Amino acid sequence: MVSGNELQEMYETMVTARHYEERLQEEYLVGKQPAFDISAGPIPGELHLAAGHEASGAGVCQHLRDDDTVTAPHRPHHIAIAKGVDLKRMTAEIFGRESGPSKGKGGHMHLFDPDVNFACSGIIAEGCPPAVGAGLAAKKQNTDSVAVAFLGEGAIDQGAFLESLNLAAVQNLPVVFVVEDNDWAISMPKDRITDVENGARRADGFDMPGTRVDADDAVAVYEAAREAIGRARDRNGPSLLEVQVHRRMGHFMGDPEAYRPAEDQEAAEQRDSIERLESELRAHGVDDETIEELRDRARERVEEAIEWATEQPEPEPDDAYEDVFVNPPSGVTDSEPSLAETGGDD
Ligand SMILES: Cc1ncc(C[n+]2csc(CCOP(=O)(O)OP(=O)(O)O)c2C)c(N)n1
């Protein structure tokens, strides 16, 4: 049974993630209107917000330690927050600032934090093979750490996911795959991707346990994840978990969502995992004052991170070609000729 303390920790994680998304949404829109200019404002580039996904990140990561590895997809903030990624540096990365982990060049889909073994990627299912690698390393080094790969239901036919399931099973690795099913892959509804409504059944093909949590219920996610992560930590092999979540916003900021029926959007708003957990807290005797304190602390942390990130310097234009696998166009640097000029470096 989940303890009252753990419920409060999950709640704080979830309200931090929700407030973070709401504030990023506001910051993102600054300077981008009236004509949508994706490069303008404090957050340049694309932004995929995860409001409505919070139960999955919080319920799973509640069982994890810093030495456990987590990989996340292009909608990563709630998972990063739940894993304990440094919120200030992560925000600096999203704001394209020099103090971000990728010095502002990675943006919001390419966050990482080696202190808590977290990384994410914009390529769907791409986090699965590295999670299997982390699981293999844990096995070889004989530690009891585990790896968790998060992905969306739109990625469940990717070879990277299916091959990772297979390798994790064959090698009996401590890996948990968590599919966040929000019913949509951009504009593609789930029933046009697969005939199998319960994605956890894919685990059968690899002879590993598969569990689906149907509601946006952080406590149910917590219970299912306890089983799966405990199994991995005890060296009993991998598992697959599918969690029903809801996308409260567009696929990306600026998505007009013309493809989405209004009732689907309304249902997403009604099935709020945070409200649900709040009722659970009250049922555990947690009073209004404590709930308000948790919310205030979450808001303060988010505001501090945004303020700090905003004060960080922009990267120097001269550093644009540092730390990247791209050659500067001819004439941009005079120190070294580009590969195009030398014909390659082999
Ligand atoms: C390998 C690959 N193919 C296509 C894309 C383009 N793409 C970005 S997000 C997305 C849909 C993802 O849907 P889902 O996995 O369900 O996650 P959600 O966005 O719903 O959270 C696609 C196809 C990509 N990033 N990577």
Coordinates of C-alpha atoms and ligand atoms in Angstrom, one line a residue:
M1 CA 0.0 0.0 0.0
V2 CA 1.2 3.5 -0.8
S3 CA 2.0 5.6 2.3
G4 CA 0.6 9.0 3.0
N5 CA 4.1 10.5 2.6
E6 CA 4.5 8.9 -0.8
L7 CA 1.2 10.2 -1.9
Q8 CA 2.2 13.7 -0.9
E9 CA 5.6 13.3 -2.7
M10 CA 3.8 12.2 -5.9
Y11 CA 1.3 15.0 -5.6
E12 CA 4.1 17.6 -5.3
T13 CA 5.9 16.1 -8.3
M14 CA 2.7 16.2 -10.3
V15 CA 1.7 19.8 -9.5
T16 CA 5.3 20.9 -10.1
A17 CA 5.1 19.3 -13.6
R18 CA 1.6 20.8 -14.3
H19 CA 2.6 24.3 -13.2
Y20 CA 5.8 24.0 -15.2
E21 CA 3.9 23.2 -18.4
E22 CA 1.5 26.0 -17.8
R23 CA 4.3 28.5 -17.3
L24 CA 6.2 27.2 -20.3
Q25 CA 3.1 27.6 -22.4
E26 CA 2.9 31.3 -21.4
E27 CA 6.6 31.9 -21.9
Y28 CA 6.5 30.1 -25.3
L29 CA 3.8 32.4 -26.7
V30 CA 5.7 35.6 -25.9
G31 CA 6.7 37.2 -29.2
K32 CA 5.3 34.4 -31.4
Q33 CA 2.0 36.0 -32.3
P34 CA 0.1 37.2 -34.2
A35 CA 1.7 35.3 -37.1
F36 CA 3.2 32.2 -35.6
D37 CA 7.0 32.7 -35.7
I38 CA 8.5 29.5 -34.3
S39 CA 12.0 31.1 -33.8
A40 CA 10.7 34.1 -31.8
G41 CA 10.5 34.7 -28.1
P42 CA 12.3 33.2 -25.1
I43 CA 11.7 29.6 -26.1
P44 CA 12.7 29.1 -29.7
G45 CA 11.7 25.9 -31.7
E46 CA 9.1 23.3 -31.1
L47 CA 7.6 22.6 -27.7
H48 CA 5.6 19.4 -26.7
L49 CA 3.8 19.8 -23.4
A50 CA 2.9 16.9 -21.3
A51 CA 0.0 18.3 -19.2
G52 CA -2.2 15.3 -18.5
H53 CA 0.7 12.8 -18.5
E54 CA 1.8 13.5 -14.9
A55 CA 0.5 10.3 -13.3
S56 CA 2.8 8.2 -15.4
G57 CA 6.1 10.0 -14.6
A58 CA 5.3 10.4 -10.9
G59 CA 3.9 6.9 -10.2
V60 CA 6.9 5.2 -11.9
C61 CA 9.7 7.4 -10.8
Q62 CA 8.6 7.2 -7.2
H63 CA 10.3 3.8 -7.1
L64 CA 13.6 4.9 -8.7
R65 CA 16.9 6.0 -7.3
D66 CA 19.5 8.4 -8.8
D67 CA 21.6 5.4 -10.1
D68 CA 18.6 4.0 -12.0
T69 CA 18.5 5.1 -15.7
V70 CA 15.5 6.7 -17.3
T71 CA 15.1 7.5 -21.0
A72 CA 12.2 9.7 -22.2
P73 CA 10.6 10.7 -25.5
H74 CA 9.9 14.1 -27.1
R75 CA 7.4 14.9 -24.3
P76 CA 9.8 14.7 -21.4
H77 CA 9.3 17.4 -18.8
H78 CA 7.0 15.5 -16.3
I79 CA 9.3 12.5 -16.4
A80 CA 12.5 14.6 -16.0
I81 CA 10.9 16.4 -13.0
A82 CA 9.8 13.1 -11.5
K83 CA 13.4 11.7 -11.9
G84 CA 14.9 14.7 -10.2
V85 CA 16.6 16.4 -13.1
D86 CA 18.0 19.8 -12.2
L87 CA 15.1 22.1 -12.9
K88 CA 17.1 25.2 -13.4
R89 CA 19.6 23.8 -15.9
M90 CA 16.8 22.0 -17.7
T91 CA 14.9 25.2 -18.0
A92 CA 18.0 27.0 -19.3
E93 CA 18.3 24.4 -22.0
I94 CA 14.6 24.9 -23.0
F95 CA 15.3 28.6 -23.1
G96 CA 18.3 28.1 -25.4
R97 CA 20.8 29.4 -22.8
E98 CA 24.5 28.7 -22.3
S99 CA 23.9 27.1 -18.9
G100 CA 21.7 24.3 -20.2
P101 CA 23.3 20.8 -20.2
S102 CA 23.7 21.0 -24.1
K103 CA 24.6 24.7 -23.8
G104 CA 21.2 25.6 -25.3
K105 CA 21.7 23.7 -28.5
G106 CA 19.6 20.6 -27.6
G107 CA 16.4 22.3 -26.7
H108 CA 13.5 20.7 -24.8
M109 CA 13.6 17.3 -26.6
H110 CA 17.3 16.7 -25.8
L111 CA 17.6 17.2 -22.1
F112 CA 19.9 15.1 -20.0
D113 CA 21.3 15.0 -16.5
P114 CA 24.2 12.6 -15.7
D115 CA 23.7 13.1 -12.0
V116 CA 20.4 11.2 -12.1
N117 CA 21.0 9.2 -15.2
F118 CA 18.3 10.8 -17.3
A119 CA 18.2 11.5 -21.1
C120 CA 15.5 12.1 -23.7
S121 CA 15.3 12.2 -27.5
G122 CA 13.0 13.6 -30.2
I123 CA 13.2 10.4 -32.2
I124 CA 10.4 8.2 -31.1
A125 CA 11.3 4.9 -29.3
E126 CA 14.9 5.9 -29.5
G127 CA 15.3 5.7 -25.7
C128 CA 14.6 2.0 -25.7
P129 CA 18.0 0.7 -26.9
P130 CA 20.0 2.8 -24.5
A131 CA 17.8 1.7 -21.6
V132 CA 18.5 -1.9 -22.6
G133 CA 22.2 -1.0 -22.7
A134 CA 21.9 0.5 -19.1
G135 CA 20.1 -2.7 -18.0
L136 CA 22.9 -4.8 -19.6
A137 CA 25.6 -2.7 -17.8
A138 CA 23.8 -3.2 -14.5
K139 CA 23.7 -6.9 -15.1
K140 CA 27.4 -7.2 -16.1
Q141 CA 28.4 -4.9 -13.2
N142 CA 26.2 -6.9 -10.8
T143 CA 24.5 -3.9 -9.3
D144 CA 20.8 -3.7 -8.4
S145 CA 20.0 -0.6 -10.5
V146 CA 17.3 -0.7 -13.1
A147 CA 16.5 1.1 -16.3
V148 CA 13.1 2.5 -17.5
A149 CA 12.3 3.5 -21.0
F150 CA 9.3 5.7 -21.5
L151 CA 7.6 6.0 -25.0
G152 CA 4.3 7.0 -26.5
E153 CA 1.7 4.5 -27.9
G154 CA 2.5 6.0 -31.3
A155 CA 6.0 4.4 -31.1
I156 CA 5.0 0.8 -30.3
D157 CA 5.5 -0.4 -33.9
Q158 CA 9.0 1.0 -34.1
G159 CA 11.7 -1.6 -34.6
A160 CA 13.8 0.0 -31.9
F161 CA 11.0 -0.8 -29.3
L162 CA 10.3 -4.3 -30.5
E163 CA 13.9 -5.3 -30.8
S164 CA 14.6 -3.8 -27.3
L165 CA 11.8 -5.8 -25.8
N166 CA 13.3 -8.9 -27.4
L167 CA 16.8 -8.3 -26.2
A168 CA 15.8 -7.4 -22.7
A169 CA 13.8 -10.6 -22.5
V170 CA 16.5 -12.9 -24.0
Q171 CA 19.1 -11.4 -21.8
N172 CA 16.8 -11.2 -18.7
L173 CA 17.7 -7.6 -18.2
P174 CA 16.4 -5.2 -15.4
V175 CA 14.4 -3.0 -17.8
V176 CA 10.9 -1.7 -17.6
F177 CA 9.2 -0.3 -20.7
V178 CA 6.5 2.3 -20.0
V179 CA 4.1 3.2 -22.8
E180 CA 2.2 6.4 -22.2
D181 CA -1.1 5.9 -24.1
N182 CA -2.7 9.3 -24.8
D183 CA -4.7 8.0 -27.7
W184 CA -3.0 10.2 -30.3
A185 CA 0.2 10.2 -32.2
I186 CA 0.1 13.8 -33.5
S187 CA -3.2 13.6 -35.5
M188 CA -3.3 9.8 -35.7
P189 CA -5.8 8.1 -33.4
K190 CA -4.7 4.9 -31.7
D191 CA -7.3 2.7 -33.4
R192 CA -5.6 3.6 -36.8
I193 CA -2.2 2.5 -35.5
T194 CA -3.2 -0.9 -34.0
D195 CA -6.1 -3.3 -33.6
V196 CA -4.8 -4.3 -30.1
E197 CA -6.4 -1.9 -27.7
N198 CA -4.4 -3.2 -24.7
G199 CA -0.8 -2.4 -25.7
A200 CA 0.5 -4.3 -22.7
R201 CA -0.5 -7.5 -24.5
R202 CA 2.6 -7.1 -26.7
A203 CA 4.5 -8.3 -23.7
D204 CA 3.1 -11.8 -24.4
G205 CA 5.1 -12.1 -27.6
F206 CA 8.2 -11.8 -25.5
D207 CA 7.1 -13.9 -22.6
M208 CA 7.3 -11.0 -20.1
P209 CA 4.7 -9.6 -17.8
G210 CA 2.6 -6.8 -19.3
T211 CA 0.2 -4.6 -17.3
R212 CA -2.2 -1.9 -18.4
V213 CA -3.3 0.9 -16.1
D214 CA -6.6 2.1 -17.6
A215 CA -7.4 5.3 -15.7
D216 CA -5.3 8.4 -15.2
D217 CA -4.6 7.1 -11.7
A218 CA -1.2 7.8 -10.1
V219 CA -1.8 5.3 -7.3
A220 CA -2.6 2.5 -9.8
V221 CA 0.5 3.4 -11.7
Y222 CA 2.5 3.4 -8.5
E223 CA 1.2 -0.1 -7.6
A224 CA 1.9 -1.5 -11.1
A225 CA 5.3 0.1 -11.3
R226 CA 6.2 -1.2 -7.9
E227 CA 5.7 -4.7 -9.2
A228 CA 7.6 -4.2 -12.4
I229 CA 10.5 -2.3 -10.9
G230 CA 10.7 -4.7 -8.0
R231 CA 10.9 -7.6 -10.4
A232 CA 13.7 -5.8 -12.4
R233 CA 15.6 -4.9 -9.2
D234 CA 15.4 -8.5 -8.0
R235 CA 16.9 -9.7 -11.3
N236 CA 13.7 -11.4 -12.5
G237 CA 13.7 -9.7 -15.9
P238 CA 11.9 -7.0 -17.8
S239 CA 8.3 -5.9 -17.9
L240 CA 6.0 -3.8 -20.0
L241 CA 3.6 -1.3 -18.5
E242 CA 1.0 0.7 -20.5
V243 CA -0.5 3.7 -18.8
Q244 CA -3.6 5.5 -20.0
V245 CA -2.9 9.3 -19.9
H246 CA -4.6 12.2 -21.7
R247 CA -3.1 15.0 -23.8
R248 CA -4.6 18.2 -22.4
M249 CA -2.9 20.4 -25.0
G250 CA -2.1 20.1 -28.7
H251 CA 0.6 17.7 -30.0
F252 CA 3.0 20.7 -30.0
M253 CA 2.5 24.4 -29.1
G254 CA 0.7 26.0 -32.1
D255 CA -1.1 22.8 -33.1
P256 CA -4.6 23.9 -34.1
E257 CA -5.9 20.4 -33.4
A258 CA -8.5 20.6 -36.2
Y259 CA -8.4 16.8 -36.3
R260 CA -9.5 16.3 -32.7
P261 CA -13.2 16.0 -31.8
A262 CA -14.2 18.5 -29.1
E263 CA -15.6 15.7 -26.9
D264 CA -12.1 14.1 -26.8
Q265 CA -10.6 17.3 -25.6
E266 CA -13.3 17.7 -23.0
A267 CA -12.8 14.1 -21.8
A268 CA -9.1 14.8 -21.4
E269 CA -9.8 17.8 -19.2
Q270 CA -12.3 15.9 -17.1
R271 CA -10.1 13.0 -16.4
D272 CA -7.5 14.9 -14.4
S273 CA -5.0 12.7 -12.6
I274 CA -4.1 15.6 -10.3
E275 CA -7.7 16.1 -9.0
R276 CA -7.9 12.4 -8.6
L277 CA -4.8 12.2 -6.5
E278 CA -6.0 15.2 -4.5
S279 CA -9.1 13.3 -3.5
E280 CA -6.9 10.4 -2.5
L281 CA -4.9 12.7 -0.3
R282 CA -8.0 14.0 1.4
A283 CA -9.2 10.4 2.0
H284 CA -5.8 9.9 3.7
G285 CA -6.6 12.8 6.1
V286 CA -4.3 15.4 4.4
D287 CA -5.9 18.8 5.1
D288 CA -6.3 21.8 2.8
E289 CA -3.5 23.7 4.3
T290 CA -1.0 20.9 3.6
I291 CA -2.2 20.6 0.0
E292 CA -1.9 24.4 -0.4
E293 CA 1.7 24.2 1.0
L294 CA 2.6 21.5 -1.5
R295 CA 1.2 23.6 -4.3
D296 CA 3.0 26.7 -3.2
R297 CA 6.3 24.9 -2.9
A298 CA 5.8 23.5 -6.4
R299 CA 5.0 27.0 -7.8
E300 CA 8.0 28.6 -6.1
R301 CA 10.4 26.0 -7.5
V302 CA 9.1 26.5 -11.0
E303 CA 9.2 30.3 -10.8
E304 CA 12.8 30.2 -9.4
A305 CA 13.9 27.9 -12.2
I306 CA 12.3 30.2 -14.9
E307 CA 13.8 33.3 -13.3
W308 CA 17.2 31.7 -13.1
A309 CA 17.1 30.5 -16.7
T310 CA 16.0 33.9 -18.0
E311 CA 19.0 35.5 -16.4
Q312 CA 21.5 33.1 -18.0
P313 CA 23.5 34.3 -21.0
E314 CA 22.7 33.4 -24.5
P315 CA 25.3 31.2 -26.2
E316 CA 28.0 33.1 -28.2
P317 CA 27.2 32.9 -32.0
D318 CA 30.9 31.9 -32.5
D319 CA 30.3 28.7 -30.5
A320 CA 27.5 27.6 -32.9
Y321 CA 29.6 24.8 -34.4
E322 CA 31.2 23.7 -31.1
D323 CA 30.0 20.3 -29.6
V324 CA 27.9 19.4 -32.7
F325 CA 28.3 16.8 -35.5
V326 CA 28.0 19.4 -38.2
N327 CA 30.8 21.1 -40.1
P328 CA 30.6 24.9 -40.3
P329 CA 29.9 26.1 -43.8
S330 CA 33.0 27.1 -45.6
G331 CA 34.3 30.5 -44.4
V332 CA 32.6 30.4 -41.0
T333 CA 35.8 29.4 -39.2
D334 CA 39.3 30.1 -40.6
S335 CA 41.0 27.7 -38.2
E336 CA 40.1 24.3 -39.8
P337 CA 38.9 23.4 -43.2
S338 CA 35.5 21.6 -43.3
L339 CA 35.1 17.9 -44.1
A340 CA 33.4 19.0 -47.4
E341 CA 36.6 20.8 -48.3
T342 CA 39.0 18.0 -47.3
G343 CA 36.8 15.2 -48.8
G344 CA 36.4 13.5 -45.4
D345 CA 38.6 12.5 -42.6
D346 CA 39.1 8.8 -43.2
Ligands
LIG1 C1 11.5 7.7 -35.8 C2 10.5 8.9 -35.8 N1 9.5 8.9 -36.7 C3 8.7 10.0 -36.8 C4 8.8 11.0 -35.9 C5 7.9 12.2 -35.9 N2 7.0 12.2 -34.7 C6 7.2 13.0 -33.7 S1 6.1 12.8 -32.5 C7 5.3 11.6 -33.3 C8 4.1 10.9 -32.7 C9 4.4 10.4 -31.4 O1 3.2 9.9 -30.8 P1 3.3 9.1 -29.5 O2 4.5 8.2 -29.5 O3 2.0 8.5 -29.2 O4 3.7 10.2 -28.4 P2 2.8 11.5 -28.0 O5 3.3 12.6 -28.9 O6 1.4 11.2 -28.2 O7 3.2 11.8 -26.6 C10 5.9 11.3 -34.5 C11 5.5 10.3 -35.5 C12 9.9 11.0 -34.9 N3 10.1 11.9 -34.0 N4 10.7 9.9 -34.9

